Structures are given as structure tokens and as C-alpha cells.
Amino acid sequence: MKKLNILFLLLPLFVLSQEDDLLKEIDDTTVSENYEIAAFKGLKIVNFESTKMVPQKQLYFVVSHRFGSIKTGIEDFFGLDQAVTRLNFIYGITDGINLGVSRSSFQRTYESSLKLRLLRQKKGGIPFTVVLFNTVLLNTALDEEQLPELKFENRLGYTTQVLISKKLNPNLSLQIAPTYFHDNLVAIDEQENSQYSIGIGGRHKLTKRWSINMDYGLHLNRASNSPFKNPFSIGFDLETGGHVFQLHFTNAQPMNTNTFLGQATGDWSDGDVFFGFNLSRVF
Amino acid sequence: MKNTIYRVVVISLILITITLQNSNAQGKYIDRSGKIQFEASEALFEEVKASNESVTSVLDTKTGQIAALALIKGFHFKNSLMEEHFNENYIESGMYPKATFKGQFSDLDLALLDENTKKAAMEGTLKLHGKEKEVRTQISIQKVGDIISMTGEFVVTPGDFDIHIPKIVQNKIAKEVLVKFDFKLIKK
């Protein structure tokens, strides 16, 4: 009889279990899209391309400026008179394939780029985002009157870069970017045309809308007599809903990968740095 | 003898359980592609608006209870940067991936639904960003064949859910967020 008593005591449980929570019934949807978002908010960390992609069928317009060296002081208003400008349009063919075209006033360079996302960091899955970035550059500033032997191919340059990023926690993202770039014409004879570099960069969120960003490019085969320096940049991102403003200091005035890695003239130890910004707008 | 009684009781309990389950399922209507849209736009500024077209909802016509669930990442904005920002900094969907609602019709006999649209009062609890808020609203409800259609709207504020809007964008985002929903529930 004892068993029976116990059963009667359990009876309310049997009935109660029928009053199933309606919510539980539909709460079977496991969160499928577990991709990490917003490792970087800008398409660039500062100078280096980031692993952020333009989403499908969206068009980004990025205006970048690097003013002249702040070293000159008030004479040309801390570089305001010597600005280099780059206008860049990037279109998302898909979320993983981006095409870009740009024009920079540095050596009147036209550039086109192809950015491909190969892997995407996922919670409990792939630990990194891997993006391939390729560009072709056309230097239109070379003057045929001064360089009579000049051929069209001398104007060209190429970049192939692997961007590997990881969002370590909600505030900190890091990236490493092994880079190969080739300039068909280099500024000094001793410099090899094919050049190698390792880029490192990161973003650390300070508040919900401010982050501090840094990147550095280590050139691996710079000619010993080269006057050019490795680019180091530090800046802040400010995000509002539809824009990202990136404000920074860098010792590289040019903004294409080949040019900021190969032809950065500024020197931090000398206070010879440039103030600049990248401003992106989505259409 | 004791054993027999015991068995009978156990078997009948199991039977009751099964019967109750069946009868429970009978009055249920479900929708897996419901729509929720919210808007917090301010005049002259960029539209702050998103919609989710894969909301799951269920209605128990016997008890008048309703439940709904939306994945936060299912809300899409026109501007992808805005969407990313919404997920990363406001609603923090990495930590709180779901929004849920549990409600009840207080004064409606769901057996009497027909093709004429009726207004009915509904109240319940909306949970998102780890916070809960009581919501009361009037909804329009009608039944055509095996489909029950429900539409309605209500207003919440970011503060209700502990979502802080920074000063710099305060005048670009409305203080009150209008939430609209549209469910077409099909008999289970």
C-alpha cells in the first residue's frame, strides 16, 4: 500500500507536467548563426586592411586623408596644407567577396582590389577569420618626359595579403597580416622589387562607441640604404549608427598597401608623423 | 492483489498523461515565420528600423495562452553598420541571443473566433537583454479556416530593458520604440 500512497502523492506532478510551458515548446531553436561579429568595425584597422567585409549588395564609400607632417608646426598649420587624399568605393558582391576601386593623390595612384573571406570565426567552431586581400596599383604620376624608357608595366604594383584575425573577447581583437607585394618600379636600385612584410594590428574597445586601434608593418627585406621606415599607426575609432570615423597618427602618408609599407617617410622618434582620418559611409 | 492495483494505477496514470498531452496539442496553433518590426526613428534623421520575419509563436486556444520567440540576429536593418552596432553594443546579442514573450488573453473566448476581426486585450511579459517587462496591448484577431491571424503593436523604451543610449546619438534614436507584430498561426 505504501507504494500506492507514494504514487498518489506524485499524482499532482503527473498532472502539472501537462501544463507545459508554451514557451518551452517553441524554444527549440538553437542559435544557428554563431559567428563572431564586429572584430573590427572599419574596413581598415588604421593603414592595414581589416577582416571586416562589406555585406552583400552594399556599397561603402571611404574617404581617407593624411595631412602633412605635424612637425612643420604652424607654418603649414600642422600639415593641413599638404594633405594626401584617397577615395575608395567598395562593393559587396556577396558577404564574402568584395570588389574595390580607389584613387589616391599619392603618386596619382589608381587601385583595384579583390577581397575574399575564406574562413569566419565562430563560437565553438573555427577560431579565426581568414581573408585574402589582393590589389593591383597603377601609378599615373610617372612622367614619360623625365623617364623616356618608361613602359606601361613600370607603373604597376601588386599586393597579396592574408589577413588572419581573432576576436579574443568582446573588447579585444587582434590581426596578423603576412604580406607579399611587388612594385615594378622601386625608388632606389638596391631595393628588391618583390617585398615581404608582416603586419600586426589590433582594436581594443574603450567604450561602446570608442575604440583604440593600432597597426604596425614589419618590412622583411628592405634595402639597407632605404630611407623608408616601417609604418606604425595609432588611432581611435568613433562609431555612430551609420558611420565609422577613424582618427589617427601614423608615420606613413600614403594609404595603399604597397605605398605605406614601401614608402613611409615619417619617423616617430623624430616627431615626424601625420595626422589623418578614414571616414566610411554606407549606401 | 496489491501488485495488480499498483499496475492498474500506473497504467491509468500513463493513459491519462497521454490523453492530456493529446488534448493539449489539439488546441494549439503555431507560426514559424511570424513578423516583428520595431522602429525608433526620429524625423530628419536616418531611419532606425528593423524587422524579423522568422519569429516563432504558439497559441493555445484552450487556455488563451500565447508565447513567442525571436532570435535577435534575425532582426535586419537597412544599414548593415547599424545592425552590427545594434547587436554589438545595444542589445548584446552575443550574450542575450533571444527575445521572448509569454502572454495571456484575459477576456476572449477563442472558440468563438471567426472571419470577423475582433479586438482583444492581451497582457504578458516581454523578456530581452536579460530583463523583463510587463506589456499590455490590444490586438486584432481573426480566424479563417485553420489559420488564426493576430496583429498588434505596443511601445517600449530602451530603458525598460536596461539598454543605454549614449548622448551622442540620443537625438537620433526615438525615446519610445514602436513594436509591431503580425502572426499567422496554423493549426498544429
PDB file of C-alpha atoms in Angstrom, chain A residues 47-143:
ATOM      1  CA  ASN A  47      46.509  51.567 -42.573  1.00  0.00           C
ATOM      2  CA  PHE A  48      46.156  47.813 -42.846  1.00  0.00           C
ATOM      3  CA  GLU A  49      43.067  46.260 -44.296  1.00  0.00           C
ATOM      4  CA  SER A  50      40.984  44.510 -41.605  1.00  0.00           C
ATOM      5  CA  THR A  51      38.996  41.284 -41.935  1.00  0.00           C
ATOM      6  CA  LYS A  52      35.746  43.217 -41.998  1.00  0.00           C
ATOM      7  CA  MET A  53      33.776  42.717 -45.191  1.00  0.00           C
ATOM      8  CA  VAL A  54      31.159  44.829 -46.937  1.00  0.00           C
ATOM      9  CA  PRO A  55      27.865  42.873 -46.823  1.00  0.00           C
ATOM     10  CA  GLN A  56      26.171  41.674 -49.950  1.00  0.00           C
ATOM     11  CA  LYS A  57      24.800  44.356 -52.279  1.00  0.00           C
ATOM     12  CA  GLN A  58      26.029  47.190 -50.097  1.00  0.00           C
ATOM     13  CA  LEU A  59      28.317  49.946 -51.225  1.00  0.00           C
ATOM     14  CA  TYR A  60      30.830  51.607 -48.924  1.00  0.00           C
ATOM     15  CA  PHE A  61      32.458  54.897 -49.666  1.00  0.00           C
ATOM     16  CA  VAL A  62      35.625  55.570 -47.688  1.00  0.00           C
ATOM     17  CA  VAL A  63      37.326  58.956 -47.706  1.00  0.00           C
ATOM     18  CA  SER A  64      40.804  58.949 -46.207  1.00  0.00           C
ATOM     19  CA  HIS A  65      43.126  61.833 -45.561  1.00  0.00           C
ATOM     20  CA  ARG A  66      46.678  62.024 -44.313  1.00  0.00           C
ATOM     21  CA  PHE A  67      47.730  65.549 -43.672  1.00  0.00           C
ATOM     22  CA  GLY A  68      51.337  66.680 -43.962  1.00  0.00           C
ATOM     23  CA  SER A  69      53.814  66.138 -41.163  1.00  0.00           C
ATOM     24  CA  ILE A  70      52.770  67.786 -37.909  1.00  0.00           C
ATOM     25  CA  LYS A  71      56.466  68.544 -37.374  1.00  0.00           C
ATOM     26  CA  THR A  72      56.318  71.640 -39.536  1.00  0.00           C
ATOM     27  CA  GLY A  73      54.105  73.237 -36.928  1.00  0.00           C
ATOM     28  CA  ILE A  74      52.081  76.344 -37.557  1.00  0.00           C
ATOM     29  CA  GLU A  75      53.898  77.167 -40.805  1.00  0.00           C
ATOM     30  CA  ASP A  76      51.588  74.950 -42.838  1.00  0.00           C
ATOM     31  CA  PHE A  77      49.124  74.535 -39.986  1.00  0.00           C
ATOM     32  CA  PHE A  78      50.368  71.147 -38.739  1.00  0.00           C
ATOM     33  CA  GLY A  79      50.242  69.625 -42.192  1.00  0.00           C
ATOM     34  CA  LEU A  80      46.829  70.814 -43.245  1.00  0.00           C
ATOM     35  CA  ASP A  81      48.226  72.250 -46.464  1.00  0.00           C
ATOM     36  CA  GLN A  82      49.936  69.018 -47.535  1.00  0.00           C
ATOM     37  CA  ALA A  83      47.148  66.508 -47.419  1.00  0.00           C
ATOM     38  CA  VAL A  84      47.067  63.217 -49.312  1.00  0.00           C
ATOM     39  CA  THR A  85      43.574  62.055 -50.126  1.00  0.00           C
ATOM     40  CA  ARG A  86      42.242  58.668 -51.078  1.00  0.00           C
ATOM     41  CA  LEU A  87      38.713  57.978 -52.257  1.00  0.00           C
ATOM     42  CA  ASN A  88      37.648  54.358 -52.181  1.00  0.00           C
ATOM     43  CA  PHE A  89      34.470  52.594 -53.239  1.00  0.00           C
ATOM     44  CA  ILE A  90      33.939  49.015 -52.113  1.00  0.00           C
ATOM     45  CA  TYR A  91      31.033  46.853 -53.189  1.00  0.00           C
ATOM     46  CA  GLY A  92      29.874  43.580 -51.649  1.00  0.00           C
ATOM     47  CA  ILE A  93      29.185  41.081 -54.408  1.00  0.00           C
ATOM     48  CA  THR A  94      28.436  38.645 -51.618  1.00  0.00           C
ATOM     49  CA  ASP A  95      29.193  38.796 -47.891  1.00  0.00           C
ATOM     50  CA  GLY A  96      32.467  37.028 -48.685  1.00  0.00           C
ATOM     51  CA  ILE A  97      33.512  38.701 -51.950  1.00  0.00           C
ATOM     52  CA  ASN A  98      34.258  42.418 -52.140  1.00  0.00           C
ATOM     53  CA  LEU A  99      35.461  44.493 -55.070  1.00  0.00           C
ATOM     54  CA  GLY A 100      37.013  47.895 -54.632  1.00  0.00           C
ATOM     55  CA  VAL A 101      38.383  50.757 -56.690  1.00  0.00           C
ATOM     56  CA  SER A 102      40.250  53.757 -55.387  1.00  0.00           C
ATOM     57  CA  ARG A 103      42.199  56.797 -56.375  1.00  0.00           C
ATOM     58  CA  SER A 104      44.890  58.238 -54.165  1.00  0.00           C
ATOM     59  CA  SER A 105      46.559  61.580 -54.717  1.00  0.00           C
ATOM     60  CA  PHE A 106      49.857  59.976 -53.620  1.00  0.00           C
ATOM     61  CA  GLN A 107      51.606  59.344 -56.962  1.00  0.00           C
ATOM     62  CA  ARG A 108      48.163  59.701 -58.540  1.00  0.00           C
ATOM     63  CA  THR A 109      47.554  56.036 -57.936  1.00  0.00           C
ATOM     64  CA  TYR A 110      44.556  54.092 -59.151  1.00  0.00           C
ATOM     65  CA  GLU A 111      43.950  50.854 -57.370  1.00  0.00           C
ATOM     66  CA  SER A 112      41.535  47.972 -57.669  1.00  0.00           C
ATOM     67  CA  SER A 113      41.106  45.332 -55.031  1.00  0.00           C
ATOM     68  CA  LEU A 114      39.548  41.939 -54.536  1.00  0.00           C
ATOM     69  CA  LYS A 115      38.864  40.779 -51.008  1.00  0.00           C
ATOM     70  CA  LEU A 116      37.771  37.216 -50.293  1.00  0.00           C
ATOM     71  CA  ARG A 117      36.712  35.788 -46.976  1.00  0.00           C
ATOM     72  CA  LEU A 118      37.831  32.170 -46.655  1.00  0.00           C
ATOM     73  CA  LEU A 119      37.016  31.390 -43.024  1.00  0.00           C
ATOM     74  CA  ARG A 120      34.853  33.038 -40.438  1.00  0.00           C
ATOM     75  CA  GLN A 121      35.407  32.899 -36.695  1.00  0.00           C
ATOM     76  CA  LYS A 122      32.588  31.066 -34.964  1.00  0.00           C
ATOM     77  CA  LYS A 123      31.819  30.435 -31.311  1.00  0.00           C
ATOM     78  CA  GLY A 124      32.631  26.815 -30.650  1.00  0.00           C
ATOM     79  CA  GLY A 125      33.942  26.451 -34.196  1.00  0.00           C
ATOM     80  CA  ILE A 126      36.604  27.976 -36.405  1.00  0.00           C
ATOM     81  CA  PRO A 127      38.848  30.082 -34.150  1.00  0.00           C
ATOM     82  CA  PHE A 128      39.941  32.665 -36.769  1.00  0.00           C
ATOM     83  CA  THR A 129      38.646  34.771 -39.582  1.00  0.00           C
ATOM     84  CA  VAL A 130      40.834  34.437 -42.666  1.00  0.00           C
ATOM     85  CA  VAL A 131      40.556  36.887 -45.538  1.00  0.00           C
ATOM     86  CA  LEU A 132      42.593  37.150 -48.723  1.00  0.00           C
ATOM     87  CA  PHE A 133      43.274  40.651 -49.989  1.00  0.00           C
ATOM     88  CA  ASN A 134      44.662  41.367 -53.463  1.00  0.00           C
ATOM     89  CA  THR A 135      45.271  44.631 -55.212  1.00  0.00           C
ATOM     90  CA  VAL A 136      46.679  45.979 -58.450  1.00  0.00           C
ATOM     91  CA  LEU A 137      48.043  49.515 -58.436  1.00  0.00           C
ATOM     92  CA  LEU A 138      48.627  51.902 -61.280  1.00  0.00           C
ATOM     93  CA  ASN A 139      50.953  54.815 -60.680  1.00  0.00           C
ATOM     94  CA  THR A 140      49.986  57.571 -63.123  1.00  0.00           C
ATOM     95  CA  ALA A 141      52.345  60.194 -61.702  1.00  0.00           C
ATOM     96  CA  LEU A 142      55.424  58.864 -63.516  1.00  0.00           C
ATOM     97  CA  ASP A 143      56.303  61.314 -66.224  1.00  0.00           C
TER      98      ASP A 143
END
